Short mmCIF file of C-alpha atoms in Angstrom, two decimals:
data_model
loop_
_atom_site.label_atom_id
_atom_site.label_comp_id
_atom_site.label_asym_id
_atom_site.label_seq_id
_atom_site.Cartn_x
_atom_site.Cartn_y
_atom_site.Cartn_z
CA MET P 1 -11.55 7.78 2.83
CA SER P 2 -7.94 7.36 1.72
CA PHE P 3 -5.78 10.31 0.67
CA SER P 4 -5.87 9.02 -2.92
CA SER P 5 -9.68 8.92 -2.85
CA ARG P 6 -9.82 12.45 -1.43
CA VAL P 7 -7.60 13.71 -4.25
CA LYS P 8 -9.84 12.04 -6.85
CA GLU P 9 -12.95 13.44 -5.18
CA GLU P 10 -11.47 16.94 -5.39
CA LEU P 11 -10.39 16.50 -9.02
CA SER P 12 -13.80 15.12 -9.97
CA ARG P 13 -15.34 18.47 -9.02
CA GLN P 14 -12.80 20.44 -11.06
CA ILE P 15 -14.58 21.22 -14.35
CA SER P 16 -12.58 23.33 -16.78
CA PRO P 17 -14.50 26.22 -18.41
CA ALA P 18 -12.57 25.63 -21.66
CA ARG P 19 -14.01 23.04 -24.03
CA HIS P 20 -10.59 22.01 -25.38
CA CYS P 21 -9.42 21.17 -21.83
CA ARG P 22 -12.53 19.10 -21.17
CA ILE P 23 -11.85 17.21 -24.41
CA ALA P 24 -8.26 16.52 -23.32
CA GLU P 25 -9.44 15.20 -19.96
CA THR P 26 -12.06 13.03 -21.66
CA ALA P 27 -9.39 11.66 -24.01
CA ALA P 28 -7.25 10.62 -21.02
CA ILE P 29 -10.10 8.85 -19.25
CA ILE P 30 -11.15 6.92 -22.37
CA SER P 31 -7.57 6.04 -23.25
CA LEU P 32 -6.64 4.73 -19.80
CA CYS P 33 -9.78 2.99 -18.58
CA GLY P 34 -12.04 2.79 -21.63
CA LYS P 35 -12.84 0.47 -24.50
CA VAL P 36 -14.26 1.17 -27.94
CA LYS P 37 -16.49 -1.51 -29.40
CA ILE P 38 -17.49 -1.82 -33.06
CA ASP P 39 -20.36 -4.16 -33.89
CA GLU P 40 -20.96 -6.10 -37.09
CA GLU P 41 -22.82 -3.12 -38.56
CA ASP P 42 -19.82 -0.84 -38.00
CA ARG P 43 -21.50 1.04 -35.15
CA TYR P 44 -19.29 2.46 -32.41
CA SER P 45 -19.84 2.53 -28.66
CA ILE P 46 -17.58 3.67 -25.83
CA HIS P 47 -17.36 1.91 -22.47
CA ILE P 48 -15.42 2.94 -19.37
CA SER P 49 -15.17 0.87 -16.21
CA THR P 50 -14.10 2.21 -12.81
CA GLU P 51 -14.48 1.31 -9.16
CA ASN P 52 -14.47 4.97 -8.16
CA ALA P 53 -17.82 6.77 -8.16
CA ALA P 54 -16.08 10.16 -8.46
CA VAL P 55 -14.43 9.10 -11.73
CA ALA P 56 -17.72 7.88 -13.19
CA ARG P 57 -19.41 11.11 -12.14
CA LYS P 58 -16.65 13.23 -13.68
CA TYR P 59 -16.76 11.35 -16.99
CA PHE P 60 -20.56 11.64 -17.10
CA THR P 61 -20.30 15.41 -16.44
CA LEU P 62 -17.61 15.92 -19.09
CA LEU P 63 -19.70 14.21 -21.75
CA LYS P 64 -22.80 16.16 -20.81
CA LYS P 65 -21.13 19.58 -20.66
CA THR P 66 -18.83 19.09 -23.66
CA PHE P 67 -20.94 17.09 -26.10
CA ASN P 68 -24.46 17.37 -24.64
CA ILE P 69 -24.97 13.64 -24.91
CA SER P 70 -26.57 11.15 -22.54
CA THR P 71 -24.86 8.06 -21.20
CA ASP P 72 -25.96 4.82 -19.61
CA ILE P 73 -24.57 4.07 -16.14
CA VAL P 74 -24.64 0.57 -14.71
CA ILE P 75 -23.44 -0.36 -11.22
CA ARG P 76 -22.23 -3.92 -10.76
CA ARG P 77 -21.42 -5.58 -7.45
CA ASN P 78 -18.91 -8.36 -7.00
CA ALA P 79 -20.76 -11.39 -5.64
CA TYR P 80 -17.73 -12.36 -3.53
CA LEU P 81 -16.68 -8.86 -2.38
CA LYS P 82 -19.84 -7.12 -1.27
CA LYS P 83 -18.16 -3.72 -0.91
CA ASN P 84 -16.60 -3.84 -4.36
CA ARG P 85 -18.68 -1.91 -6.89
CA THR P 86 -17.86 -1.28 -10.55
CA PHE P 87 -19.36 1.65 -12.42
CA MET P 88 -19.88 1.10 -16.14
CA VAL P 89 -20.49 4.28 -18.16
CA THR P 90 -21.48 3.67 -21.79
CA VAL P 91 -21.97 5.89 -24.83
CA SER P 92 -24.10 3.50 -26.85
CA GLU P 93 -25.30 5.69 -29.73
CA ASP P 94 -23.05 5.39 -32.79
CA GLY P 95 -23.31 9.08 -33.68
CA ASP P 96 -22.48 10.20 -30.14
CA ALA P 97 -19.58 7.77 -29.84
CA ARG P 98 -18.09 8.93 -33.15
CA LYS P 99 -18.48 12.56 -32.09
CA VAL P 100 -16.54 11.93 -28.88
CA LEU P 101 -13.84 9.83 -30.54
CA LEU P 102 -13.28 12.37 -33.32
CA ALA P 103 -13.10 15.28 -30.88
CA THR P 104 -10.59 13.47 -28.68
CA LYS P 105 -8.55 12.46 -31.78
CA LEU P 106 -8.81 8.80 -30.79
CA LEU P 107 -10.55 8.18 -34.11
CA ASP P 108 -9.02 9.57 -37.29
CA LYS P 109 -10.92 10.86 -40.33
CA HIS P 110 -10.67 7.40 -41.93
CA GLY P 111 -12.48 5.81 -38.99
CA GLU P 112 -9.35 4.11 -37.66
CA ILE P 113 -8.51 3.86 -33.95
CA GLY P 114 -4.85 3.85 -32.98
CA GLU P 115 -3.40 0.73 -31.45
CA ASN P 116 -4.28 0.59 -27.72
CA MET P 117 -6.09 3.89 -28.27
CA SER P 118 -2.72 5.58 -28.28
CA VAL P 119 -2.70 9.30 -27.63
CA VAL P 120 0.91 9.79 -28.67
CA GLY P 121 1.18 12.95 -30.73
CA ASN P 122 -2.48 13.71 -30.05
CA LEU P 123 -3.33 17.29 -30.95
CA VAL P 124 -5.66 17.67 -27.96
CA ILE P 125 -2.66 18.11 -25.62
CA GLN P 126 -0.73 20.79 -27.45
CA ASN P 127 -1.57 23.57 -24.95
CA PRO P 128 -0.19 23.59 -21.37
CA CYS P 129 -3.72 23.94 -19.95
CA CYS P 130 -4.80 20.86 -21.92
CA ARG P 131 -1.80 18.89 -20.68
CA ARG P 132 -2.86 19.75 -17.13
CA ALA P 133 -6.37 18.51 -17.91
CA PHE P 134 -5.00 15.36 -19.54
CA LEU P 135 -2.91 14.53 -16.46
CA ARG P 136 -5.95 15.14 -14.29
CA GLY P 137 -7.99 12.70 -16.38
CA ALA P 138 -5.16 10.14 -16.46
CA PHE P 139 -4.86 10.20 -12.67
CA LEU P 140 -8.63 9.88 -12.25
CA ALA P 141 -8.71 6.93 -14.63
CA ALA P 142 -5.66 4.94 -13.57
CA GLY P 143 -3.76 6.78 -10.87
CA SER P 144 -3.15 6.52 -7.15
CA ILE P 145 -1.22 8.38 -4.49
CA SER P 146 0.00 6.98 -1.18
CA ASP P 147 -0.84 8.26 2.27
CA PRO P 148 1.82 10.98 2.76
CA GLU P 149 1.92 10.22 6.50
CA LYS P 150 3.64 6.94 5.55
CA PHE P 151 5.64 7.69 2.39
CA TYR P 152 5.51 9.64 -0.89
CA HIS P 153 4.44 7.77 -4.01
CA TYR P 154 2.36 8.87 -7.02
CA GLU P 155 1.65 6.60 -9.96
CA ILE P 156 -0.42 6.08 -13.09
CA ALA P 157 -0.77 2.52 -14.44
CA CYS P 158 -0.89 2.15 -18.24
CA THR P 159 -1.66 -0.91 -20.33
CA ALA P 160 0.81 0.11 -23.07
CA GLN P 161 4.38 1.35 -22.88
CA ALA P 162 3.64 4.11 -25.41
CA LYS P 163 1.00 5.59 -23.11
CA ALA P 164 3.36 5.47 -20.14
CA GLY P 165 6.05 7.15 -22.23
CA GLN P 166 3.71 9.92 -23.23
CA ILE P 167 2.56 10.61 -19.68
CA ARG P 168 6.18 10.76 -18.63
CA SER P 169 6.96 13.23 -21.42
CA ILE P 170 3.96 15.38 -20.46
CA LEU P 171 5.13 15.42 -16.85
CA SER P 172 8.58 16.51 -17.98
CA THR P 173 7.07 19.67 -19.53
CA PHE P 174 6.23 20.69 -15.95
CA ASP P 175 9.79 19.84 -14.75
CA ILE P 176 8.64 16.62 -13.09
CA ASP P 177 11.09 13.73 -13.41
CA ALA P 178 8.96 10.57 -13.53
CA ARG P 179 10.15 6.98 -13.92
CA ILE P 180 8.56 3.97 -15.59
CA VAL P 181 8.56 0.42 -14.24
CA GLN P 182 6.82 -2.67 -15.58
CA ARG P 183 4.55 -4.32 -13.03
CA LYS P 184 2.93 -7.50 -14.34
CA LYS P 185 0.95 -6.43 -17.42
CA TYR P 186 1.12 -2.71 -16.65
CA PHE P 187 3.66 0.02 -17.34
CA VAL P 188 3.61 2.25 -14.26
CA VAL P 189 4.66 5.90 -14.36
CA TYR P 190 5.67 6.94 -10.86
CA VAL P 191 7.07 9.84 -8.83
CA LYS P 192 8.49 9.32 -5.32
CA GLU P 193 9.86 12.76 -4.41
CA GLY P 194 7.71 14.86 -2.07
CA ASN P 195 8.43 18.21 -3.73
CA GLN P 196 7.54 16.85 -7.15
CA ILE P 197 4.27 15.36 -5.91
CA VAL P 198 3.38 18.80 -4.51
CA THR P 199 4.07 20.23 -7.99
CA LEU P 200 1.92 17.48 -9.52
CA LEU P 201 -1.06 18.32 -7.31
CA ASN P 202 -0.66 21.94 -8.35
CA VAL P 203 -0.49 20.96 -12.02
CA MET P 204 -3.65 18.86 -11.71
CA GLU P 205 -5.31 21.73 -9.82
CA ALA P 206 -6.00 20.06 -6.48
CA PRO P 207 -5.26 22.91 -4.02
CA ILE P 208 -6.95 21.32 -0.99
CA ALA P 209 -4.95 18.08 -1.32
CA LEU P 210 -1.82 20.14 -1.97
CA MET P 211 -2.27 22.07 1.31
CA GLU P 212 -2.93 18.85 3.20
CA LEU P 213 0.24 17.30 1.80
CA GLU P 214 2.29 20.43 2.57
CA ASN P 215 1.04 20.47 6.18
CA ILE P 216 1.97 16.81 6.59
CA ARG P 217 5.42 17.45 5.10
CA ILE P 218 5.99 20.35 7.53
CA LEU P 219 4.94 18.24 10.53
CA LYS P 220 7.11 15.32 9.38
CA GLY P 221 10.03 17.71 8.95
CA MET P 222 9.53 19.10 12.46
CA ARG P 223 9.24 15.61 13.95
CA GLY P 224 12.40 14.58 12.12
CA SER P 225 14.27 17.63 13.42
CA VAL P 226 13.11 17.00 17.00
CA ASN P 227 14.03 13.30 16.76
CA ARG P 228 17.51 14.16 15.47
CA GLN P 229 18.01 16.64 18.32
CA VAL P 230 16.79 14.15 20.93
CA ASN P 231 19.02 11.41 19.47
CA CYS P 232 22.01 13.75 19.55
CA GLU P 233 21.33 14.77 23.14
CA THR P 234 20.78 11.14 24.17
CA ALA P 235 24.07 10.14 22.56
CA ASN P 236 25.87 12.96 24.40
CA ILE P 237 24.28 11.93 27.70
CA ASN P 238 25.27 8.29 27.15
CA LYS P 239 28.79 9.37 26.32
CA THR P 240 28.98 11.54 29.46
CA VAL P 241 27.59 8.79 31.69
CA SER P 242 30.00 6.18 30.27
CA ALA P 243 32.95 8.52 30.82
CA ALA P 244 31.84 9.28 34.41
CA VAL P 245 31.49 5.56 35.21
CA LYS P 246 35.02 4.88 33.93
CA GLN P 247 36.41 7.83 35.89
CA ILE P 248 34.78 6.62 39.13
CA GLU P 249 36.14 3.08 38.54
CA ASP P 250 39.67 4.47 38.11
CA ILE P 251 39.45 6.77 41.15
CA THR P 252 38.00 3.99 43.32
CA TYR P 253 40.87 1.70 42.29
CA ILE P 254 43.46 4.38 43.15
CA ARG P 255 41.79 4.96 46.53
CA ASP P 256 41.79 1.27 47.36
CA VAL P 257 45.39 0.67 46.25
CA MET P 258 47.28 3.77 47.43
CA GLY P 259 44.77 6.20 48.94
CA LEU P 260 43.67 9.53 47.48
CA ASP P 261 45.70 11.56 50.01
CA GLN P 262 48.87 10.35 48.28
CA LEU P 263 47.89 12.25 45.13
CA GLN P 264 48.96 15.74 44.20
CA GLU P 265 46.63 18.40 45.59
CA GLY P 266 44.89 19.14 42.28
CA LEU P 267 44.37 15.47 41.47
CA CYS P 268 43.19 14.69 44.99
CA ASP P 269 40.60 17.47 44.90
CA ILE P 270 39.09 16.43 41.57
CA ALA P 271 39.15 12.72 42.54
CA LYS P 272 37.20 13.35 45.76
CA LEU P 273 34.79 15.71 43.99
CA ARG P 274 34.07 13.14 41.25
CA LEU P 275 33.26 10.49 43.87
CA GLU P 276 30.96 12.93 45.67
CA ARG P 277 29.21 14.05 42.49
CA PRO P 278 29.14 11.14 40.01
CA GLU P 279 26.36 12.76 37.90
CA ALA P 280 28.08 16.14 37.45
CA THR P 281 29.39 17.34 34.08
CA LEU P 282 32.98 18.47 33.58
CA LYS P 283 31.82 22.08 33.65
CA GLU P 284 29.99 21.57 36.95
CA LEU P 285 33.02 19.81 38.48
CA GLY P 286 35.28 22.68 37.43
CA GLU P 287 32.96 25.30 38.89
CA ALA P 288 32.83 23.40 42.20
CA LEU P 289 36.63 23.51 42.65
CA ASP P 290 38.37 26.28 44.60
CA PRO P 291 39.65 28.06 42.65
CA PRO P 292 37.36 27.12 39.68
CA VAL P 293 38.88 25.27 36.74
CA GLY P 294 37.71 25.13 33.10
CA LYS P 295 36.42 22.01 31.36
CA SER P 296 39.76 21.34 29.68
CA GLY P 297 41.56 21.57 33.02
CA VAL P 298 39.15 19.13 34.66
CA ASN P 299 39.45 16.76 31.71
CA HIS P 300 43.25 16.95 31.89
CA ARG P 301 43.26 16.00 35.58
CA LEU P 302 40.82 13.13 35.08
CA ARG P 303 43.00 11.79 32.24
CA LYS P 304 45.99 11.84 34.57
CA LEU P 305 44.01 9.84 37.11
CA SER P 306 43.03 7.34 34.41
CA ILE P 307 46.67 6.91 33.37
CA LEU P 308 47.71 6.47 37.00
CA ALA P 309 45.01 3.85 37.57
CA GLU P 310 46.15 1.93 34.50
CA GLU P 311 49.78 2.06 35.69
CA LEU P 312 48.72 0.69 39.08
CA ARG P 313 46.75 -2.12 37.42
CA GLU P 314 49.73 -2.99 35.25
CA LYS P 315 52.01 -3.12 38.29
CA SER P 316 49.50 -5.37 40.04
CA ARG P 317 49.34 -7.72 37.04
CA THR P 318 53.14 -7.84 36.81
CA SER P 319 53.47 -8.54 40.51
CA GLU P 320 50.94 -11.37 40.31
CA MET P 321 52.80 -12.93 37.37
CA GLN P 322 56.14 -12.73 39.21
CA SER P 323 54.57 -14.15 42.34
CA GLY P 324 53.08 -17.02 40.37
CA GLY P 325 56.41 -17.75 38.70
CA SER P 326 58.36 -17.89 41.98
CA GLU P 327 55.95 -20.49 43.33
#
């Protein structure tokens, strides 16, 4: 089961004790994945369609506990995708459908339904607890959340820009900065920041998913810290090895051209020691000298050897050019 499915499963079992919150959640589900049909005799029916069994179960429970009405549930299978099931939950009785639509404010007193079943300015989300319930219902109906092991992404897909705008404004009341992007025929409200998704799970009242996400974030943070430390140490090792290789090349050249015994005592000692211990650090080289020398002193001597080696190479190049010219 995906992380998104686990979140929906947890939310589906979260039934608010307050009737007004259950109404707000019902309003969100109908608005985002439902349809209202009116037949030629002016009779209403409500239909929701979802591929998630947890969402269908939650909607069924909300209607039963809040309105004490029965619904018809039909499961349809895609003939081409055997695993793909669609759950159709229908309130077919006109009186029951009107009761639900009036309570959720999707139907006004004149029997009119707002365009796209808009919930903008809907009185059922005036209280903070109801806004929490509404967001819970919206996520169940049309939301998804990515696997936090890979990346952080939370979204709710809306069929109308007004709905997306309202969800974004509701999120802002909880200090969550959501964005909206149009994706084909949908307006998608999304959040990509880990801290804000943690806040969202808390707002929707999904504590188990919240703890799972927090644990993953902690582990990812630790892995990132360890990786940075290893990369830093690896870079330092590479730098040290490269410097040692260059030092040995310079000392070997000096030895072959003029001999190490021709060097000053301090330079001769460090040159021989570097050839004997090519893997040693500057600190280890300094401690091996008699008397011991600090890192800066060792580095100073090795720089002198490097300069001397370059001077000898330059003299060799000049001599070769002069020899070539005289021929």
